[in-house]
mmCIF file of C-alpha atoms and ligand atoms in Angstrom:
data_model
loop_
_atom_site.group_PDB
_atom_site.id
_atom_site.type_symbol
_atom_site.label_atom_id
_atom_site.label_comp_id
_atom_site.label_asym_id
_atom_site.label_seq_id
_atom_site.Cartn_x
_atom_site.Cartn_y
_atom_site.Cartn_z
ATOM 1 C CA MET T 1 123.800 98.219 112.654
ATOM 2 C CA ILE T 2 120.029 97.800 112.376
ATOM 3 C CA ILE T 3 118.494 98.140 108.924
ATOM 4 C CA GLN T 4 116.732 101.411 109.806
ATOM 5 C CA ASP T 5 120.104 103.067 110.524
ATOM 6 C CA THR T 6 121.576 101.755 107.272
ATOM 7 C CA ILE T 7 118.586 103.158 105.366
ATOM 8 C CA ARG T 8 119.107 106.550 107.050
ATOM 9 C CA LEU T 9 122.774 106.581 105.997
ATOM 10 C CA TRP T 10 121.937 105.759 102.378
ATOM 11 C CA ARG T 11 119.108 108.271 102.385
ATOM 12 C CA GLU T 12 121.612 110.951 103.343
ATOM 13 C CA GLU T 13 124.262 109.706 100.915
ATOM 14 C CA LYS T 14 121.770 109.778 98.029
ATOM 15 C CA LYS T 15 120.107 113.057 99.101
ATOM 16 C CA ALA T 16 116.792 111.242 99.080
ATOM 17 C CA ILE T 17 113.412 111.782 100.703
ATOM 18 C CA ILE T 18 111.291 108.768 101.677
ATOM 19 C CA LEU T 19 107.535 109.202 101.206
ATOM 20 C CA ALA T 20 105.115 106.537 102.487
ATOM 21 C CA HIS T 21 101.376 105.995 102.298
ATOM 22 C CA TYR T 22 99.312 105.207 105.421
ATOM 23 C CA TYR T 23 98.591 101.711 104.057
ATOM 24 C CA THR T 24 102.230 100.582 104.085
ATOM 25 C CA LYS T 25 103.646 98.397 106.857
ATOM 26 C CA PRO T 26 104.233 100.134 110.240
ATOM 27 C CA GLU T 27 108.035 99.851 109.994
ATOM 28 C CA VAL T 28 107.936 101.472 106.535
ATOM 29 C CA GLN T 29 105.804 104.361 107.815
ATOM 30 C CA ASP T 30 108.212 104.783 110.734
ATOM 31 C CA ILE T 31 111.293 105.180 108.511
ATOM 32 C CA ALA T 32 109.609 107.669 106.156
ATOM 33 C CA ASP T 33 110.303 111.416 106.130
ATOM 34 C CA LYS T 34 106.645 112.032 105.319
ATOM 35 C CA VAL T 35 103.598 109.783 105.653
ATOM 36 C CA GLY T 36 100.345 110.855 104.081
ATOM 37 C CA ASP T 37 97.268 110.227 101.987
ATOM 38 C CA SER T 38 97.589 110.420 98.226
ATOM 39 C CA LEU T 39 96.849 114.158 98.121
ATOM 40 C CA ALA T 40 99.434 115.081 100.771
ATOM 41 C CA LEU T 41 102.029 112.786 99.179
ATOM 42 C CA ALA T 42 101.476 114.387 95.752
ATOM 43 C CA ARG T 43 102.130 117.799 97.330
ATOM 44 C CA TYR T 44 105.262 116.612 99.151
ATOM 45 C CA ALA T 45 106.543 115.097 95.886
ATOM 46 C CA ARG T 46 105.890 118.327 93.985
ATOM 47 C CA ASP T 47 107.594 120.526 96.586
ATOM 48 C CA THR T 48 110.645 118.513 97.638
ATOM 49 C CA THR T 49 114.142 119.726 96.877
ATOM 50 C CA ALA T 50 115.669 116.276 97.455
ATOM 51 C CA ARG T 51 117.595 114.765 94.538
ATOM 52 C CA VAL T 52 115.795 111.429 94.796
ATOM 53 C CA ILE T 53 112.213 110.578 95.813
ATOM 54 C CA LEU T 54 111.853 107.055 97.223
ATOM 55 C CA PHE T 55 108.117 106.346 97.054
ATOM 56 C CA ALA T 56 106.792 103.619 99.350
ATOM 57 C CA GLY T 57 103.254 103.281 98.100
ATOM 58 C CA VAL T 58 101.919 101.964 94.814
ATOM 59 C CA HIS T 59 102.953 102.528 91.211
ATOM 60 C CA PHE T 60 100.431 105.245 90.269
ATOM 61 C CA MET T 61 101.526 107.308 93.304
ATOM 62 C CA ALA T 62 105.181 107.136 92.270
ATOM 63 C CA GLU T 63 104.214 108.018 88.682
ATOM 64 C CA THR T 64 102.373 111.041 90.061
ATOM 65 C CA ALA T 65 105.523 112.090 91.915
ATOM 66 C CA LYS T 66 107.523 111.847 88.666
ATOM 67 C CA ILE T 67 104.924 113.819 86.697
ATOM 68 C CA LEU T 68 104.873 116.602 89.306
ATOM 69 C CA ASN T 69 108.641 116.775 89.709
ATOM 70 C CA PRO T 70 110.144 115.383 86.465
ATOM 71 C CA GLU T 71 113.712 116.557 87.194
ATOM 72 C CA LYS T 72 113.901 114.229 90.196
ATOM 73 C CA LYS T 73 114.788 110.585 90.162
ATOM 74 C CA VAL T 74 111.766 108.655 91.501
ATOM 75 C CA LEU T 75 112.434 105.201 92.922
ATOM 76 C CA VAL T 76 110.033 102.497 94.074
ATOM 77 C CA PRO T 77 110.946 99.572 96.316
ATOM 78 C CA ASP T 78 109.015 97.114 94.109
ATOM 79 C CA LEU T 79 107.722 97.703 90.575
ATOM 80 C CA GLN T 80 105.030 95.056 91.140
ATOM 81 C CA ALA T 81 103.243 97.325 93.628
ATOM 82 C CA GLY T 82 100.263 98.055 91.386
ATOM 83 C CA CYS T 83 96.641 98.904 92.184
ATOM 84 C CA SER T 84 93.514 96.926 91.267
ATOM 85 C CA LEU T 85 91.542 100.159 90.885
ATOM 86 C CA ALA T 86 94.057 101.676 88.447
ATOM 87 C CA ASP T 87 94.121 98.342 86.574
ATOM 88 C CA SER T 88 90.330 98.417 86.234
ATOM 89 C CA CYS T 89 90.667 101.297 83.749
ATOM 90 C CA PRO T 90 92.752 100.250 80.706
ATOM 91 C CA VAL T 91 93.719 103.285 78.640
ATOM 92 C CA ASP T 92 92.446 102.059 75.221
ATOM 93 C CA ALA T 93 88.966 101.181 76.475
ATOM 94 C CA PHE T 94 88.843 104.457 78.391
ATOM 95 C CA ALA T 95 89.834 106.445 75.287
ATOM 96 C CA ARG T 96 86.933 104.815 73.360
ATOM 97 C CA PHE T 97 84.512 105.623 76.196
ATOM 98 C CA ILE T 98 85.574 109.285 76.191
ATOM 99 C CA LYS T 99 85.130 109.468 72.396
ATOM 100 C CA GLN T 100 81.538 108.301 72.782
ATOM 101 C CA HIS T 101 80.797 111.258 75.102
ATOM 102 C CA PRO T 102 82.483 114.310 73.540
ATOM 103 C CA ARG T 103 80.559 116.906 75.606
ATOM 104 C CA HIS T 104 81.659 115.441 78.928
ATOM 105 C CA LYS T 105 84.496 116.738 81.095
ATOM 106 C CA VAL T 106 86.676 113.869 82.269
ATOM 107 C CA ILE T 107 87.378 113.748 85.990
ATOM 108 C CA SER T 108 89.715 110.966 87.050
ATOM 109 C CA TYR T 109 90.518 109.795 90.533
ATOM 110 C CA ILE T 110 94.290 109.836 91.105
ATOM 111 C CA ASN T 111 94.257 105.997 91.347
ATOM 112 C CA CYS T 112 94.804 105.564 87.598
ATOM 113 C CA SER T 113 97.730 105.207 85.204
ATOM 114 C CA ALA T 114 99.695 108.166 83.828
ATOM 115 C CA GLU T 115 98.131 107.397 80.401
ATOM 116 C CA VAL T 116 94.598 107.706 81.825
ATOM 117 C CA LYS T 117 95.610 110.923 83.588
ATOM 118 C CA ALA T 118 96.819 112.274 80.246
ATOM 119 C CA LEU T 119 93.299 111.749 78.805
ATOM 120 C CA SER T 120 91.620 113.544 81.715
ATOM 121 C CA ASP T 121 90.599 117.177 82.244
ATOM 122 C CA ILE T 122 91.155 117.172 85.991
ATOM 123 C CA ILE T 123 92.443 114.742 88.592
ATOM 124 C CA VAL T 124 90.954 114.378 92.062
ATOM 125 C CA THR T 125 91.770 112.410 95.200
ATOM 126 C CA SER T 126 89.448 111.173 97.918
ATOM 127 C CA GLY T 127 90.560 114.271 99.843
ATOM 128 C CA ASN T 128 89.189 116.816 97.336
ATOM 129 C CA ALA T 129 86.902 114.980 94.853
ATOM 130 C CA LEU T 130 83.647 116.319 96.272
ATOM 131 C CA GLN T 131 84.841 119.922 96.390
ATOM 132 C CA ILE T 132 86.279 119.806 92.830
ATOM 133 C CA VAL T 133 83.138 118.245 91.324
ATOM 134 C CA GLN T 134 81.012 120.833 93.139
ATOM 135 C CA SER T 135 83.122 123.637 91.661
ATOM 136 C CA LEU T 136 81.921 122.740 88.126
ATOM 137 C CA PRO T 137 78.577 124.117 86.836
ATOM 138 C CA GLN T 138 75.697 121.753 87.705
ATOM 139 C CA GLU T 139 74.746 121.428 84.012
ATOM 140 C CA GLN T 140 78.272 120.338 82.951
ATOM 141 C CA PRO T 141 78.163 116.642 81.919
ATOM 142 C CA ILE T 142 80.969 114.686 83.572
ATOM 143 C CA ILE T 143 82.644 111.315 83.134
ATOM 144 C CA PHE T 144 84.030 110.096 86.467
ATOM 145 C CA ALA T 145 86.659 107.319 86.488
ATOM 146 C CA PRO T 146 87.786 104.816 87.551
ATOM 147 C CA ASP T 147 86.056 104.231 90.930
ATOM 148 C CA ARG T 148 82.316 103.576 90.630
ATOM 149 C CA ASN T 149 81.851 103.674 94.431
ATOM 150 C CA LEU T 150 83.469 107.080 94.912
ATOM 151 C CA GLY T 151 81.611 108.333 91.815
ATOM 152 C CA ALA T 152 78.259 107.056 93.099
ATOM 153 C CA TYR T 153 78.924 108.657 96.490
ATOM 154 C CA ILE T 154 79.618 112.032 94.832
ATOM 155 C CA ASN T 155 76.471 111.649 92.684
ATOM 156 C CA HIS T 156 74.485 110.925 95.848
ATOM 157 C CA VAL T 157 75.815 113.963 97.754
ATOM 158 C CA THR T 158 75.671 116.460 94.867
ATOM 159 C CA GLY T 159 72.528 115.218 93.053
ATOM 160 C CA ARG T 160 74.556 114.976 89.832
ATOM 161 C CA GLN T 161 74.416 112.179 87.318
ATOM 162 C CA MET T 162 78.050 111.780 86.398
ATOM 163 C CA LEU T 163 78.721 108.909 84.011
ATOM 164 C CA LEU T 164 80.699 106.364 86.021
ATOM 165 C CA TRP T 165 83.471 104.108 84.794
ATOM 166 C CA ASP T 166 82.851 100.629 86.217
ATOM 167 C CA GLY T 167 86.036 100.202 88.258
ATOM 168 C CA ALA T 168 86.682 99.386 91.911
ATOM 169 C CA CYS T 169 89.358 98.658 94.497
ATOM 170 C CA HIS T 170 89.308 94.976 95.476
ATOM 171 C CA VAL T 171 90.153 95.820 99.100
ATOM 172 C CA HIS T 172 87.336 98.308 99.733
ATOM 173 C CA ASP T 173 84.733 96.873 97.372
ATOM 174 C CA GLN T 174 84.603 93.532 99.233
ATOM 175 C CA LEU T 175 83.524 95.096 102.553
ATOM 176 C CA THR T 176 79.796 94.642 103.199
ATOM 177 C CA ALA T 177 77.023 96.295 105.202
ATOM 178 C CA GLU T 178 76.448 92.955 106.995
ATOM 179 C CA GLN T 179 80.021 93.029 108.340
ATOM 180 C CA VAL T 180 79.520 96.587 109.562
ATOM 181 C CA PHE T 181 76.185 95.619 111.196
ATOM 182 C CA ALA T 182 77.812 92.676 112.966
ATOM 183 C CA LEU T 183 80.522 94.948 114.396
ATOM 184 C CA LYS T 184 77.942 97.564 115.387
ATOM 185 C CA GLN T 185 76.125 94.905 117.397
ATOM 186 C CA GLU T 186 79.367 93.868 119.065
ATOM 187 C CA TYR T 187 80.487 97.457 119.741
ATOM 188 C CA PRO T 188 77.281 99.529 119.953
ATOM 189 C CA LYS T 189 79.078 102.688 121.168
ATOM 190 C CA ALA T 190 81.542 102.768 118.264
ATOM 191 C CA MET T 191 81.387 105.338 115.465
ATOM 192 C CA VAL T 192 81.665 104.033 111.909
ATOM 193 C CA ILE T 193 84.245 105.677 109.645
ATOM 194 C CA ALA T 194 84.702 104.656 106.011
ATOM 195 C CA HIS T 195 86.794 105.373 102.945
ATOM 196 C CA PRO T 196 84.659 106.470 99.954
ATOM 197 C CA GLU T 197 86.000 103.572 97.854
ATOM 198 C CA CYS T 198 83.601 101.338 99.871
ATOM 199 C CA GLN T 199 80.219 100.363 98.432
ATOM 200 C CA GLY T 200 77.221 102.687 98.979
ATOM 201 C CA SER T 201 75.576 100.208 101.387
ATOM 202 C CA VAL T 202 78.649 100.467 103.665
ATOM 203 C CA LEU T 203 78.894 104.257 103.299
ATOM 204 C CA ALA T 204 75.203 104.545 104.250
ATOM 205 C CA LEU T 205 76.097 103.186 107.704
ATOM 206 C CA ALA T 206 79.065 105.520 108.243
ATOM 207 C CA ASN T 207 79.124 108.450 110.667
ATOM 208 C CA PHE T 208 82.066 109.846 108.723
ATOM 209 C CA ILE T 209 83.311 109.298 105.152
ATOM 210 C CA GLY T 210 86.695 110.568 104.000
ATOM 211 C CA SER T 211 90.206 109.971 102.754
ATOM 212 C CA THR T 212 92.774 108.333 105.016
ATOM 213 C CA ALA T 213 94.004 111.753 106.205
ATOM 214 C CA ALA T 214 90.432 112.992 106.725
ATOM 215 C CA MET T 215 89.590 109.923 108.837
ATOM 216 C CA LEU T 216 92.697 110.500 110.961
ATOM 217 C CA ASN T 217 91.707 114.093 111.468
ATOM 218 C CA PHE T 218 88.142 113.127 112.368
ATOM 219 C CA VAL T 219 89.226 110.613 115.017
ATOM 220 C CA LYS T 220 91.836 112.951 116.502
ATOM 221 C CA ASN T 221 89.245 115.683 117.036
ATOM 222 C CA ASN T 222 86.380 113.458 118.160
ATOM 223 C CA PRO T 223 85.712 112.604 121.818
ATOM 224 C CA HIS T 224 84.405 109.096 120.997
ATOM 225 C CA GLU T 225 86.614 106.303 122.318
ATOM 226 C CA GLU T 226 85.692 103.528 119.863
ATOM 227 C CA TYR T 227 85.634 103.298 116.047
ATOM 228 C CA ILE T 228 84.622 100.747 113.428
ATOM 229 C CA VAL T 229 86.977 101.319 110.513
ATOM 230 C CA ALA T 230 86.066 100.445 106.896
ATOM 231 C CA THR T 231 89.339 100.753 105.011
ATOM 232 C CA GLU T 232 92.761 99.151 104.614
ATOM 233 C CA THR T 233 94.437 97.915 107.809
ATOM 234 C CA GLY T 234 97.682 99.910 107.480
ATOM 235 C CA ILE T 235 95.954 103.054 108.725
ATOM 236 C CA LEU T 236 95.638 101.477 112.201
ATOM 237 C CA HIS T 237 99.301 102.230 112.862
ATOM 238 C CA GLU T 238 98.800 105.992 112.668
ATOM 239 C CA PHE T 239 95.389 105.786 114.417
ATOM 240 C CA GLN T 240 96.997 104.057 117.389
ATOM 241 C CA LYS T 241 100.004 106.383 117.414
ATOM 242 C CA GLN T 242 97.828 109.488 117.469
ATOM 243 C CA ASN T 243 95.144 108.053 119.780
ATOM 244 C CA PRO T 244 96.768 105.568 122.177
ATOM 245 C CA THR T 245 93.684 105.280 124.420
ATOM 246 C CA LYS T 246 91.106 104.817 121.649
ATOM 247 C CA GLN T 247 89.946 101.470 120.248
ATOM 248 C CA PHE T 248 89.642 100.537 116.576
ATOM 249 C CA HIS T 249 87.744 97.595 115.064
ATOM 250 C CA VAL T 250 88.482 96.924 111.414
ATOM 251 C CA VAL T 251 85.665 95.751 109.146
ATOM 252 C CA ASN T 252 86.844 92.478 107.679
ATOM 253 C CA ASN T 253 85.164 89.610 105.876
ATOM 254 C CA ALA T 254 86.731 86.945 108.068
ATOM 255 C CA LYS T 255 88.417 87.278 111.436
ATOM 256 C CA SER T 256 91.052 84.778 110.378
ATOM 257 C CA CYS T 257 92.242 86.515 107.220
ATOM 258 C CA GLN T 258 94.038 89.715 106.371
ATOM 259 C CA CYS T 259 91.527 90.352 103.584
ATOM 260 C CA ASN T 260 91.683 94.095 103.801
ATOM 261 C CA ASP T 261 95.402 94.276 103.600
ATOM 262 C CA CYS T 262 96.306 95.782 100.221
ATOM 263 C CA GLU T 263 98.891 93.264 99.049
ATOM 264 C CA TYR T 264 100.396 95.855 96.723
ATOM 265 C CA MET T 265 101.071 98.329 99.534
ATOM 266 C CA LYS T 266 102.548 95.525 101.633
ATOM 267 C CA LEU T 267 105.161 94.776 98.936
ATOM 268 C CA ASN T 268 107.108 97.729 100.352
ATOM 269 C CA THR T 269 109.634 96.353 102.832
ATOM 270 C CA LEU T 270 112.668 97.819 104.590
ATOM 271 C CA GLU T 271 114.986 95.469 102.670
ATOM 272 C CA LYS T 272 113.598 96.636 99.317
ATOM 273 C CA ILE T 273 113.797 100.296 100.379
ATOM 274 C CA LEU T 274 117.455 99.827 101.264
ATOM 275 C CA ASN T 275 118.216 98.108 97.937
ATOM 276 C CA ALA T 276 116.382 100.769 95.952
ATOM 277 C CA LEU T 277 118.339 103.540 97.658
ATOM 278 C CA LYS T 278 121.692 101.798 97.230
ATOM 279 C CA ASN T 279 121.174 100.889 93.548
ATOM 280 C CA GLU T 280 118.940 103.829 92.549
ATOM 281 C CA GLN T 281 116.631 101.192 91.041
ATOM 282 C CA PRO T 282 113.827 100.417 90.213
ATOM 283 C CA GLU T 283 113.199 103.850 88.757
ATOM 284 C CA ILE T 284 109.961 105.327 87.377
ATOM 285 C CA LEU T 285 110.561 106.382 83.767
ATOM 286 C CA LEU T 286 107.949 108.205 81.686
ATOM 287 C CA THR T 287 108.277 109.881 78.289
ATOM 288 C CA PRO T 288 108.441 113.703 78.285
ATOM 289 C CA ASP T 289 105.200 113.827 76.247
ATOM 290 C CA LEU T 290 103.305 111.702 78.750
ATOM 291 C CA ILE T 291 104.637 113.781 81.640
ATOM 292 C CA ARG T 292 103.554 117.010 79.908
ATOM 293 C CA GLN T 293 100.033 115.712 79.159
ATOM 294 C CA ALA T 294 99.444 114.113 82.570
ATOM 295 C CA ALA T 295 100.774 117.174 84.433
ATOM 296 C CA ILE T 296 97.985 119.404 83.063
ATOM 297 C CA PRO T 297 95.032 117.783 84.921
ATOM 298 C CA LEU T 298 97.194 117.101 88.004
ATOM 299 C CA ASN T 299 98.227 120.738 88.290
ATOM 300 C CA ARG T 300 94.600 121.822 87.844
ATOM 301 C CA MET T 301 93.815 119.759 90.925
ATOM 302 C CA LEU T 302 96.708 121.137 92.953
ATOM 303 C CA LYS T 303 95.715 124.727 92.153
ATOM 304 C CA ASN T 304 92.349 124.124 93.867
HETATM 305 P P1 LIG Y 1 93.795 108.104 99.966
HETATM 306 O O1 LIG Y 1 93.538 109.066 98.863
HETATM 307 O O2 LIG Y 1 92.801 108.227 101.062
HETATM 308 O O3 LIG Y 1 95.190 108.155 100.396
HETATM 309 O O4 LIG Y 1 93.529 106.642 99.389
HETATM 310 C C1 LIG Y 1 94.382 106.080 98.459
HETATM 311 C C2 LIG Y 1 94.019 104.699 98.202
HETATM 312 O O5 LIG Y 1 94.686 103.997 97.487
HETATM 313 C C3 LIG Y 1 92.812 104.202 98.786
HETATM 314 O O6 LIG Y 1 92.668 102.861 98.524
HETATM 315 FE FE1 LIG Y 2 94.712 100.453 94.982
HETATM 316 FE FE2 LIG Y 2 92.890 99.512 96.631
HETATM 317 FE FE3 LIG Y 2 95.436 99.150 97.189
HETATM 318 FE FE4 LIG Y 2 94.344 101.595 97.378
HETATM 319 S S1 LIG Y 2 93.866 99.824 98.621
HETATM 320 S S2 LIG Y 2 96.298 101.087 96.431
HETATM 321 S S3 LIG Y 2 92.892 101.524 95.683
HETATM 322 S S4 LIG Y 2 94.329 98.303 95.437
#
């Protein structure tokens, strides 16, 4: 029996749902019940009636699933699947920063630890950050964490001056305007699409900026045949599935390397998914207090 069939049997046996992010390996996306961006996956996790949630993504996403549906058992294929952006905001330093700015509302991007979420007033994702920030009165001072690039982009669009935590994603932050220019010269008819975790100089060259799901939607509904893509490579799988005749050129800092693979996302493999389902391990465990505190800003986001 092939491993995919064995996983399906165990999924049924354990009454589990498999959720996967668009940055995971193609074979992981293909076995999942639901594939999505972080906003869609948070909603699926909140709404599922399955007994077990197997989360193929990164640690903060699985934590989010546990916070939104604490009665469920949440499993991850590999506990080492972290996130450089979440790691760039340690909770103690962030708590001190908040204390220094007591009038500010704290808006945190979902790519942060459960402890940082618990210190925040509202959580956002790349799919709703702009809309949620715009819903607050213009005069309201805001701390935005942890992604300085997404924060700067929102400041640019809204004319606000949110205080930005100095964090970044190592995958998106390394992409440069020069790399985009070089690809534009090679493929002059291509449209540039970018994730807002990229630097401002890259975003300035983009025809469209949005979350992974928003980029997929843009390409699906756009007549252009060619795209220069500034984000993680895993998204190409769904791009090609949905748009078999269109061409995609990934911005990369060297043709020979897989530099915009997120190594954390790629830790999710079929073998580890099978083991996690069989053993019901590794499991995400959070204290009831942390779940209660972190659920408040997450549910504020989901009500929007
Ligand atoms: P999305 O919110 O677009 O899914 O992005 C999550 C992420 O980790 C981007 O690096
Ligand atoms: Fe985190 Fe960046 Fe990987 Fe997304 S791509 S999970 S932000 S390290």
